[in-house]
mmCIF file of C-alpha atoms in Angstrom:
data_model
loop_
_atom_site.group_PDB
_atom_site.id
_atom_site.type_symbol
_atom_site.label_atom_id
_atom_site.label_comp_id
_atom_site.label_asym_id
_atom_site.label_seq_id
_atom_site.Cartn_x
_atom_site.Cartn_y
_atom_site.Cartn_z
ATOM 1 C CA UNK A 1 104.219 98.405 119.414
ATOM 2 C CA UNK A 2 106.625 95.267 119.379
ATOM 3 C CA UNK A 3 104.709 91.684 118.997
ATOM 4 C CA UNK A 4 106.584 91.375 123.016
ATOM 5 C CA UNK A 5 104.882 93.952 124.384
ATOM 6 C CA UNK A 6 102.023 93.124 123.451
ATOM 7 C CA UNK A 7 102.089 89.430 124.461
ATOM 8 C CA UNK A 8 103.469 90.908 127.624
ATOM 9 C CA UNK A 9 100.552 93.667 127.883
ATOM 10 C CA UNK A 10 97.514 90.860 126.985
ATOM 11 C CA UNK A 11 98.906 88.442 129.821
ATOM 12 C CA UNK A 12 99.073 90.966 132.412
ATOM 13 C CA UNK A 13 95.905 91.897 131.742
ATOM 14 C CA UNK A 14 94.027 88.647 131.708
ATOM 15 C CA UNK A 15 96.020 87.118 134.325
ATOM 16 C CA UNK A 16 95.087 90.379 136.656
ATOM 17 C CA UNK A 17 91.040 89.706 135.373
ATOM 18 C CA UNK A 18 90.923 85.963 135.006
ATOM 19 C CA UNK A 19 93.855 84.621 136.817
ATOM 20 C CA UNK A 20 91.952 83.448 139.789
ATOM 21 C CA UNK A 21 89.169 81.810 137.262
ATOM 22 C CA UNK A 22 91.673 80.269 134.802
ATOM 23 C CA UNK A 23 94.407 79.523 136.962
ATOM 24 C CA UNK A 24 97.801 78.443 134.553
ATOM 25 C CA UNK A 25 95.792 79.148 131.862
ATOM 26 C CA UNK A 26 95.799 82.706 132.010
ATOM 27 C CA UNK A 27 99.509 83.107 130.609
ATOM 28 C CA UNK A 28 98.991 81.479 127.754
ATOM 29 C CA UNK A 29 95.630 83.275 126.583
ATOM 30 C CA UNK A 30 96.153 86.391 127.329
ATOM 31 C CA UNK A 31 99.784 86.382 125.595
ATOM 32 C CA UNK A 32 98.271 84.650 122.337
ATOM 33 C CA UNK A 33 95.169 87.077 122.228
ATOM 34 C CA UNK A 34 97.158 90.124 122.947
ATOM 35 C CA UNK A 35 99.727 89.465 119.955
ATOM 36 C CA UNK A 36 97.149 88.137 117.226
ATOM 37 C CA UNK A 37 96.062 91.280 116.062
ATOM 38 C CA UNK A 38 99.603 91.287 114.474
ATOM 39 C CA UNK A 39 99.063 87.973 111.884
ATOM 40 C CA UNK A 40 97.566 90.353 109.892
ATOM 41 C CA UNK A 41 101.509 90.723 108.444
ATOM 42 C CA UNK A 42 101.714 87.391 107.087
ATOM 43 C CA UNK A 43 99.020 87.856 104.644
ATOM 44 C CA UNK A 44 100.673 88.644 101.771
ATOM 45 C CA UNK A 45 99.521 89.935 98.053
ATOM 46 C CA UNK A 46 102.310 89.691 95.430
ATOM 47 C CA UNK A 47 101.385 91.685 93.227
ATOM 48 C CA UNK A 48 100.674 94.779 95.558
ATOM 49 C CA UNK A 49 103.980 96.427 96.638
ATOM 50 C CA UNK A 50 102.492 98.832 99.168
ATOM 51 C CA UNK A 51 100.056 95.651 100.641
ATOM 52 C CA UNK A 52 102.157 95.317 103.813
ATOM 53 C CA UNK A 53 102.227 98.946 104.467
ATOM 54 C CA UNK A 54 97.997 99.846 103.959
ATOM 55 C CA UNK A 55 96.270 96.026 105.470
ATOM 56 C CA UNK A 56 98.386 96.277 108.489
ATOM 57 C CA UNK A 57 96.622 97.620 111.464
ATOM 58 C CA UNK A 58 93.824 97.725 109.441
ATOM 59 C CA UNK A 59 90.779 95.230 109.897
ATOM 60 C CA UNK A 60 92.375 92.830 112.501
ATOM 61 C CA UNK A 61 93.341 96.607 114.586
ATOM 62 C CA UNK A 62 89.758 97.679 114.425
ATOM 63 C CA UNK A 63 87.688 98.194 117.461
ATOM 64 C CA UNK A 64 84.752 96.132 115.597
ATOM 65 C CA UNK A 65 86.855 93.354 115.226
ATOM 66 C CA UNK A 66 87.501 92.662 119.217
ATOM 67 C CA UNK A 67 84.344 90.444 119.367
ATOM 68 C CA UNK A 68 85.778 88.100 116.321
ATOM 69 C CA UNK A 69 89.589 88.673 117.086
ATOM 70 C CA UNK A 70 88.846 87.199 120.626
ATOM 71 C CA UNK A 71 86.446 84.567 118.888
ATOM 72 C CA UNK A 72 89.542 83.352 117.182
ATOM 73 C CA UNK A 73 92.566 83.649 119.282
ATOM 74 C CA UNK A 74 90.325 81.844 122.295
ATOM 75 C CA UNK A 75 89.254 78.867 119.662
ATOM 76 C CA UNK A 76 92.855 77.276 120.308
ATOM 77 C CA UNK A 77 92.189 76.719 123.590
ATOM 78 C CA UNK A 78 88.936 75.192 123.672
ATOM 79 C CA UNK A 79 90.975 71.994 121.915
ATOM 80 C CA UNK A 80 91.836 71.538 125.785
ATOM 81 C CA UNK A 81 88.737 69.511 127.400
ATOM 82 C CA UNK A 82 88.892 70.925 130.740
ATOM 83 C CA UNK A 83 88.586 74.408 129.091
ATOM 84 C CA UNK A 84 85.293 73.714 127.467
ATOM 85 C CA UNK A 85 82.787 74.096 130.427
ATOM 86 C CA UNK A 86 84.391 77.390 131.239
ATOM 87 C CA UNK A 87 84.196 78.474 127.638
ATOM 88 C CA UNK A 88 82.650 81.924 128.824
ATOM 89 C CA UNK A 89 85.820 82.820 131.042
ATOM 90 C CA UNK A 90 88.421 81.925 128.105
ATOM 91 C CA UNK A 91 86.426 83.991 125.570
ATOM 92 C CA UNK A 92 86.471 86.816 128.357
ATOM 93 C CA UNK A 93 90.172 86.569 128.923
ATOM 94 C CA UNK A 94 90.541 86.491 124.900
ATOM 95 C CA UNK A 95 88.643 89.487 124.398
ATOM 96 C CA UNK A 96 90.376 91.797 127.217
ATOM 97 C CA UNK A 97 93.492 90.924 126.495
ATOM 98 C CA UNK A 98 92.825 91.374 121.915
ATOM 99 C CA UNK A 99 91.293 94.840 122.647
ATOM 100 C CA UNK A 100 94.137 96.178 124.396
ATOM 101 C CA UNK A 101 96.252 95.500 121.192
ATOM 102 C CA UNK A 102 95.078 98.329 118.850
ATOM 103 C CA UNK A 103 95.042 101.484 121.378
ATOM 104 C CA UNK A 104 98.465 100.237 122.540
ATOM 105 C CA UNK A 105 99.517 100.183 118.805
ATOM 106 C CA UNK A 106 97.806 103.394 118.283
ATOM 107 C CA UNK A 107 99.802 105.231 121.022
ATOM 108 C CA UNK A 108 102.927 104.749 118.857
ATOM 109 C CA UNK A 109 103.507 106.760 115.426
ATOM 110 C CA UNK A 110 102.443 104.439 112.362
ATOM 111 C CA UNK A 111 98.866 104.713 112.774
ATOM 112 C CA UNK A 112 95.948 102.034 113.312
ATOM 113 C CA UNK A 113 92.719 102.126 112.221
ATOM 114 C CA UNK A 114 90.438 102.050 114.762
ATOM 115 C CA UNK A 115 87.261 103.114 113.232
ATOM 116 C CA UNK A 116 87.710 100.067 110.361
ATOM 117 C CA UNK A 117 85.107 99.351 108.642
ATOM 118 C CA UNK A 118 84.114 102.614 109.111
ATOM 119 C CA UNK A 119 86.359 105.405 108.816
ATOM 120 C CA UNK A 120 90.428 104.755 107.338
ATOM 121 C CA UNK A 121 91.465 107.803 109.736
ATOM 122 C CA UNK A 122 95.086 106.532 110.970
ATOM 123 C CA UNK A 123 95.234 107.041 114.507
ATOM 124 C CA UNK A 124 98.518 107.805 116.169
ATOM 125 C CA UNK A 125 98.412 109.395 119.187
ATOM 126 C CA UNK A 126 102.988 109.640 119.223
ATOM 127 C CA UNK A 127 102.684 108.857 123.014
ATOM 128 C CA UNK A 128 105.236 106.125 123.203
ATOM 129 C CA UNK A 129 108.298 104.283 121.138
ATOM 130 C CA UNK A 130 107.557 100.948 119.349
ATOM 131 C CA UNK A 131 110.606 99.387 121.409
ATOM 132 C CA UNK A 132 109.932 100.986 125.001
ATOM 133 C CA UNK A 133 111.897 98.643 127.682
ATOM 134 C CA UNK A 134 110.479 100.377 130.841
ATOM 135 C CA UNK A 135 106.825 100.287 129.483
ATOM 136 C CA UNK A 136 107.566 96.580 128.547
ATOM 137 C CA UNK A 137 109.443 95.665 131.901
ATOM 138 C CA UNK A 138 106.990 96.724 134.256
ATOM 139 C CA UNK A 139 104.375 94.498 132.497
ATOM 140 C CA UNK A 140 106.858 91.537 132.518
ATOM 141 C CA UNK A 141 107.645 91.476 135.945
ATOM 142 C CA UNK A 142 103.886 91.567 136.917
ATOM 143 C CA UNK A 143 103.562 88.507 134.665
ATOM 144 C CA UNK A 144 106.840 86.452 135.873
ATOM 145 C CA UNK A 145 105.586 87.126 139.395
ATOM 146 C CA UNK A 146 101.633 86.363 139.002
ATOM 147 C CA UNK A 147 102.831 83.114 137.251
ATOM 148 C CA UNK A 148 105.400 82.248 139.930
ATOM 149 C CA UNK A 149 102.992 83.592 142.960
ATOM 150 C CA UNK A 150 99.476 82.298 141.109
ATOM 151 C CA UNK A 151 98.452 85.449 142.729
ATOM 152 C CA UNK A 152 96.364 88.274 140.105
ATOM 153 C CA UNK A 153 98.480 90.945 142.776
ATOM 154 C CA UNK A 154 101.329 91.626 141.204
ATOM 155 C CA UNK A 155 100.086 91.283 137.443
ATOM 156 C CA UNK A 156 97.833 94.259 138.345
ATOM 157 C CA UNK A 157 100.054 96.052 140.166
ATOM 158 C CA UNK A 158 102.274 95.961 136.930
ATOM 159 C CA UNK A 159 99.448 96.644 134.656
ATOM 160 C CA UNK A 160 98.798 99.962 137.244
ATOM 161 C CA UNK A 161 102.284 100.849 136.931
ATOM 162 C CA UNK A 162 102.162 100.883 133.296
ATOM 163 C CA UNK A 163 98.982 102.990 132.934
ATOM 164 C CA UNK A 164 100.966 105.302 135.029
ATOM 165 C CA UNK A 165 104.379 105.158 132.786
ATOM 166 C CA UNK A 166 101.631 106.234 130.024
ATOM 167 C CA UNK A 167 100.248 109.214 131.966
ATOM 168 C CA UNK A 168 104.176 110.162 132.079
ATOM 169 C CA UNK A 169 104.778 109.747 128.646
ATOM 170 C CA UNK A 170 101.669 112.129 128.080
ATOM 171 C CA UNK A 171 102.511 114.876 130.333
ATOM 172 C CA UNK A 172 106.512 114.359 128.004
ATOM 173 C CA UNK A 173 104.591 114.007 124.909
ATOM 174 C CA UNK A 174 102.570 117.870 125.684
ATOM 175 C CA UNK A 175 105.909 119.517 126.994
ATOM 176 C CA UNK A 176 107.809 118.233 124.001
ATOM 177 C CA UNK A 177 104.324 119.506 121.581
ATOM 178 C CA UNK A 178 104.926 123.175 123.735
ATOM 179 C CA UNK A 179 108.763 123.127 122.546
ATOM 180 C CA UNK A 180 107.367 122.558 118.910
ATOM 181 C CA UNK A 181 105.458 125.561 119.239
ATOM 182 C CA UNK A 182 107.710 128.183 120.772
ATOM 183 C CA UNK A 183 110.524 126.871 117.705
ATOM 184 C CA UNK A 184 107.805 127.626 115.022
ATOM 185 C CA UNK A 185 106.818 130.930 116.597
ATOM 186 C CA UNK A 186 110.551 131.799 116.210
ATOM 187 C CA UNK A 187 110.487 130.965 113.104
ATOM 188 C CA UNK A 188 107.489 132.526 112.082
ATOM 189 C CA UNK A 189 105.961 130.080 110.005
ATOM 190 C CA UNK A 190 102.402 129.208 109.142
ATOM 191 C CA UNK A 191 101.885 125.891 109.982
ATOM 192 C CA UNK A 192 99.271 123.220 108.489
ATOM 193 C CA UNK A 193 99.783 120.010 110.200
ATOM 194 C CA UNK A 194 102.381 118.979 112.787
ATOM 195 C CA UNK A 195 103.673 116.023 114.992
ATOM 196 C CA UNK A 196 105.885 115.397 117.829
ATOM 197 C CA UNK A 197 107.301 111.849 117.577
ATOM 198 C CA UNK A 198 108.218 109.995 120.195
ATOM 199 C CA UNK A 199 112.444 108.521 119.328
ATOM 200 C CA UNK A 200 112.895 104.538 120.407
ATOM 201 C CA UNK A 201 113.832 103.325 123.911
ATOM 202 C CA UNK A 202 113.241 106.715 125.763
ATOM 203 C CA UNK A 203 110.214 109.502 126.161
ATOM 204 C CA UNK A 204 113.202 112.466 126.448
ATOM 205 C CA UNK A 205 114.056 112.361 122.973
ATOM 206 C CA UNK A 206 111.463 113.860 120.473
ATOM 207 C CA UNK A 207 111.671 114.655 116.688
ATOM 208 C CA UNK A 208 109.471 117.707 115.271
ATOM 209 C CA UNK A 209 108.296 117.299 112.109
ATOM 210 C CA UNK A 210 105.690 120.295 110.660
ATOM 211 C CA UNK A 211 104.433 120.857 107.182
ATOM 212 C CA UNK A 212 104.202 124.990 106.405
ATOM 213 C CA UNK A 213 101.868 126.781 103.932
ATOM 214 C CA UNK A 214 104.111 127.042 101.580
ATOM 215 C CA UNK A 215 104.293 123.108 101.497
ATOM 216 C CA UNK A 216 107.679 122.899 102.955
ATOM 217 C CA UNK A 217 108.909 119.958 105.972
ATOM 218 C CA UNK A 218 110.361 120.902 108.699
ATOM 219 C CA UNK A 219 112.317 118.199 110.820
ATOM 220 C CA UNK A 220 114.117 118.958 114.576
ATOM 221 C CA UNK A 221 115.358 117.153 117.228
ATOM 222 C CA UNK A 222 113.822 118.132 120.817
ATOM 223 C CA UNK A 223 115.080 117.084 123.953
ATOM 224 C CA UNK A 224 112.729 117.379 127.180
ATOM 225 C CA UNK A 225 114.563 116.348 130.089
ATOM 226 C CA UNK A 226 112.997 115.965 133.324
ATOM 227 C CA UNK A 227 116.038 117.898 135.146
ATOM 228 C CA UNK A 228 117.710 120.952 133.538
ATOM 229 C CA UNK A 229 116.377 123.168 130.451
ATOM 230 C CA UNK A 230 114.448 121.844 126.589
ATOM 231 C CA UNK A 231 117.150 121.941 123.884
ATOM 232 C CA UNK A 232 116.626 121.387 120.412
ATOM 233 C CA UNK A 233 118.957 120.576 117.177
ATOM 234 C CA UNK A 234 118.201 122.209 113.898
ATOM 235 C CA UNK A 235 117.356 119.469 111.185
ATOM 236 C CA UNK A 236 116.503 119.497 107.492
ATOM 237 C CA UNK A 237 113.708 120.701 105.415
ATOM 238 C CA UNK A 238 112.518 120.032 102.128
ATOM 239 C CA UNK A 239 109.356 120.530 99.533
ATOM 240 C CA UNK A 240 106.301 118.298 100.324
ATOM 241 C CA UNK A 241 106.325 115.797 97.808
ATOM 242 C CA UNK A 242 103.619 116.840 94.990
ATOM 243 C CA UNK A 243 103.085 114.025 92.496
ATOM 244 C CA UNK A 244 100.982 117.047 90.250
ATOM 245 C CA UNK A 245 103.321 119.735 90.828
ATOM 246 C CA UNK A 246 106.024 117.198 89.659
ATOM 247 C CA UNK A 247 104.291 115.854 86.527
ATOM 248 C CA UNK A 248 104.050 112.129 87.283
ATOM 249 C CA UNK A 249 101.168 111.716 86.065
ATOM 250 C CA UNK A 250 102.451 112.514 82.407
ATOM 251 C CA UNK A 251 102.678 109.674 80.337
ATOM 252 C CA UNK A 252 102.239 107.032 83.160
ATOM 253 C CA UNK A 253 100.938 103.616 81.163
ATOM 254 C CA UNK A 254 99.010 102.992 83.571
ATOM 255 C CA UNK A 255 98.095 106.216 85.392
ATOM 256 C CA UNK A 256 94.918 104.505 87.291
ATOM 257 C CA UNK A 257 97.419 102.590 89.111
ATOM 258 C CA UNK A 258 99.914 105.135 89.331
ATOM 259 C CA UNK A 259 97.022 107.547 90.803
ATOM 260 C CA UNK A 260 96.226 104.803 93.140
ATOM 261 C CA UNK A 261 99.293 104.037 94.521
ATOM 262 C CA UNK A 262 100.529 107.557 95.397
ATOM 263 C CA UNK A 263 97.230 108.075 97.286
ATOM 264 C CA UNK A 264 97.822 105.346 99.596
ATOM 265 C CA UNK A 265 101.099 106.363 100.380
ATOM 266 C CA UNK A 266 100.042 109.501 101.449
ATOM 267 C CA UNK A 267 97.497 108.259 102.789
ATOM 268 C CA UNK A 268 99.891 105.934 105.017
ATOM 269 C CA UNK A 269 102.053 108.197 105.787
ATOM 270 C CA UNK A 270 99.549 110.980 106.714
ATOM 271 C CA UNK A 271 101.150 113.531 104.355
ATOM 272 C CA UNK A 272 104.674 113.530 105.763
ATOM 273 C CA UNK A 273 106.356 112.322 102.462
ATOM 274 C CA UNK A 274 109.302 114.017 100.549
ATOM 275 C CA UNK A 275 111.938 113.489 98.534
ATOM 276 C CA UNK A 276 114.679 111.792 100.336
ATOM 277 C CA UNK A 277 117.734 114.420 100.457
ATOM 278 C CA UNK A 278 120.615 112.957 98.672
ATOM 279 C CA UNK A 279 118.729 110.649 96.938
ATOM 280 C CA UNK A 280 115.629 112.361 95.619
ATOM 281 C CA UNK A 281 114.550 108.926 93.360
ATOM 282 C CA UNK A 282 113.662 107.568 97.358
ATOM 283 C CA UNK A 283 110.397 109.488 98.072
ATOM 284 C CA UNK A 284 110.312 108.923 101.938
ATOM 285 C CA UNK A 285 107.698 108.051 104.946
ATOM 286 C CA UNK A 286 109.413 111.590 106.970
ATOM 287 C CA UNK A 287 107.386 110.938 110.167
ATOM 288 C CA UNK A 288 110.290 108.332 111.422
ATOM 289 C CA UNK A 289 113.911 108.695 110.872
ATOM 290 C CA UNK A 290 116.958 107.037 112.011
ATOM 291 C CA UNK A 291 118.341 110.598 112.728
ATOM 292 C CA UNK A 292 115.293 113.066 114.775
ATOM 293 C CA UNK A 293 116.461 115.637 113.121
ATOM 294 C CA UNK A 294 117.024 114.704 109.784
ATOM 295 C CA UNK A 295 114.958 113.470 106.398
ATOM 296 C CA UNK A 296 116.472 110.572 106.277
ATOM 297 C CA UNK A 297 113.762 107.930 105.738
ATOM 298 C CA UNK A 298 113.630 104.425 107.004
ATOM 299 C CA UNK A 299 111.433 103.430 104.121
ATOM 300 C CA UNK A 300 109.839 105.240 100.959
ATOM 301 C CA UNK A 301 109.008 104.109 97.455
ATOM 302 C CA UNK A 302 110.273 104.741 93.684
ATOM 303 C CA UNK A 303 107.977 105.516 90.967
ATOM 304 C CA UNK A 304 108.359 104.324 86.929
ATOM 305 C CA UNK A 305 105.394 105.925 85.475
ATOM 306 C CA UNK A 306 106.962 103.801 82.719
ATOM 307 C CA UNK A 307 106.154 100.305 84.193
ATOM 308 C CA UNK A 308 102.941 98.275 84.673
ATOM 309 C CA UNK A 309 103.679 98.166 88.447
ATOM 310 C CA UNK A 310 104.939 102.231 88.582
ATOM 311 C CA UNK A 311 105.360 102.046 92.495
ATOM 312 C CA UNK A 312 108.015 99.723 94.504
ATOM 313 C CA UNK A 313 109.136 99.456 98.073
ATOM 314 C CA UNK A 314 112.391 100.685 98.750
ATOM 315 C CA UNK A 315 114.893 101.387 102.131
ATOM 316 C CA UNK A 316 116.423 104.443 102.965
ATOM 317 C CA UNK A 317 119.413 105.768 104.764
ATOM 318 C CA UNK A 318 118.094 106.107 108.135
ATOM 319 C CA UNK A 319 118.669 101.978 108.697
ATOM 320 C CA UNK A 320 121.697 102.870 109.203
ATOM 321 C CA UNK A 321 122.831 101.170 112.703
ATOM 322 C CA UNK A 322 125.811 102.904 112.908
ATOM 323 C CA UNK A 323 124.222 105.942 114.242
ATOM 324 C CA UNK A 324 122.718 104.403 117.016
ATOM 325 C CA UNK A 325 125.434 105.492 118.884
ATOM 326 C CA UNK A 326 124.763 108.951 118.268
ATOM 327 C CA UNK A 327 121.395 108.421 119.452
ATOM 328 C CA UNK A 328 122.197 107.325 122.710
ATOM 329 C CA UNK A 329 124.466 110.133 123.292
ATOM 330 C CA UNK A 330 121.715 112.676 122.110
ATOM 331 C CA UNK A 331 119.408 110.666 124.704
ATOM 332 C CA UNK A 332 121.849 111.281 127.567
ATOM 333 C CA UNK A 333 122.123 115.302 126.871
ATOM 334 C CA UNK A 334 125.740 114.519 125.372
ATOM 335 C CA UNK A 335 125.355 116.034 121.401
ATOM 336 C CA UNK A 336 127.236 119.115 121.806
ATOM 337 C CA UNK A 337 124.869 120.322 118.459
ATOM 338 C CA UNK A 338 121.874 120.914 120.953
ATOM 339 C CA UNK A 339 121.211 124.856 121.517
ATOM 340 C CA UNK A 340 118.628 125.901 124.178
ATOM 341 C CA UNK A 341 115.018 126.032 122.824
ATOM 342 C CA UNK A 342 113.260 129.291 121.899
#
């Protein structure tokens, strides 16, 4: 989720823990700890296009790492002498407020690690938005009001009101999932992997996204409102992107990297990758989209099996700001394009 929210999440949390044993000091930990996971973006390889994309939420996201993570995001503080006798309540603060970091990250849609160094399953539970302002209000208002009070009440009264905003986006997430299910029945499809992604700013908003047997993407927008009846709007589909199929591969000078590459893409993007429609040289990440019913990718790469370096970065369509517009409207029930679901 945003580097805010999480500062915002790790402060409520150790000020509703350790604010009565750390006093002032509380904020300030549990805001550093809770965003640190995150420096993992500014280490940087050159000569690796896809670096940012695979390290991230990676080793610093992984439940193993708490005990260091909070080893090193406490470590700061300890500079402070009348922190060092109570060295065992700022590591505790530290470590509370660095482990709720990855689960937070991995009830969004990119994926995090967990399991590192054990297992590179990306988990992504689609529960909430990266940008969510109620989640991320409710947790700031405990804060302002613990700091302003020096009371732990209100911090944990906001951190209770957020575990409850997440039992709501839950019981959203599983009536959006049942929508899903009663369009592909419809449809009649054989289905062999599927998500239900949360849109930004709102848990009413979904897009479907569903690879078929026949290795074709499916992409909808669903709207779950909690007064009046499920709509959806019919999206795009397009073939599954097969490197194989394509003949990539074929006189690639250097194929190792080539092979490589395309593998960790998929691998990043959990197999929801396609050629971008309209510009089929863009081979896109299809779990997010500007549009939530379209395949219009906010990132993908290129491939020149032709160059030492065959796989680049590139930006696709759905950055496109002007449709946010459109999104809000679709939010609010307004997109006259919605038909009642199946």
């Amino acid at each position: 989720m945003d580097g805010f929210t999480q500062g915002a999440l790790g402060a409520a949390v150790t000020q509703a823990f350790y604010g009565e044993r750390l006093g002032r000091w509380a904020l300030p930990i549990g805001w550093f700890a809770g965003m640190l996971p995150d420096a993992d973006i500014f280490i940087r390889n050159s000569a690796d296009p896809l670096w940012g994309w695979t390290f991230h939420r990676t080793v610093t996201h992984g439940l193993a790492f708490i005990p260091i993570g909070a080893l090193l995001a406490c470590l700061p503080f300890l500079l402070a002498r009348s922190l060092r006798p109570r060295w065992r309540e700022v590591y505790g603060a530290a470590f509370v407020a660095y482990a709720t970091h990855a689960p937070l990250d991995a009830a969004t849609t990119y994926g995090t690690v967990l399991l590192w160094p054990f297992d590179d399953l990306r988990v992504s539970w689609d529960l909430i938005g990266i940008i969510d302002p109620i989640f991320t209000l409710l947790l700031l208002v405990g804060v302002i009001f613990s700091t302003r009070r020096r009371s732990t009440g209100p911090a944990r009264v906001g951190v209770a009101l957020a575990a409850l905003y997440l039992v709501l986006c839950v019981i959203q997430h599983e009536r959006a999932v049942d929508v899903q299910a009663a369009l592909v029945e419809s449809r009649s499809h054989e289905v062999r992997a599927a998500r239900v992604v949360p849109t930004v700013i709102n848990i009413v908003l979904y897009r479907s996204v569903y690879m078929t047997d026949d290795g074709y993407i499916y992409a909808d927008a669903l709207r779950v409102p909690f007064l009046g009846p499920d709509t959806i709007r019919i999206g795009d589909s397009a073939p599954v992107f097969d490197p194989v199929a394509e003949g990539v591969y074929s006189g690639a000078v250097n194929p190792e990297r080539l092979r490589r590459d395309l593998s960790r893409f998929a691998w990043f993007t959990d197999g929801y990758w396609a050629r971008t429609l309209g510009n089929p040289q863009l081979i896109g990440d299809m779990r997010i989209t500007g549009d939530p019913a379209m395949l219009a990718p906010l990132w993908g790469i290129s491939i020149d099996p032709l160059q030492q370096v065959p796989v680049t970065r590139g930006d696709g369509a759905g950055r496109d700001t002007s449709a946010v517009g459109a999104l809000w409207r679709e939010i609010w029930g307004l997109d006259e394009r919605h038909v009642p679901a199946p």
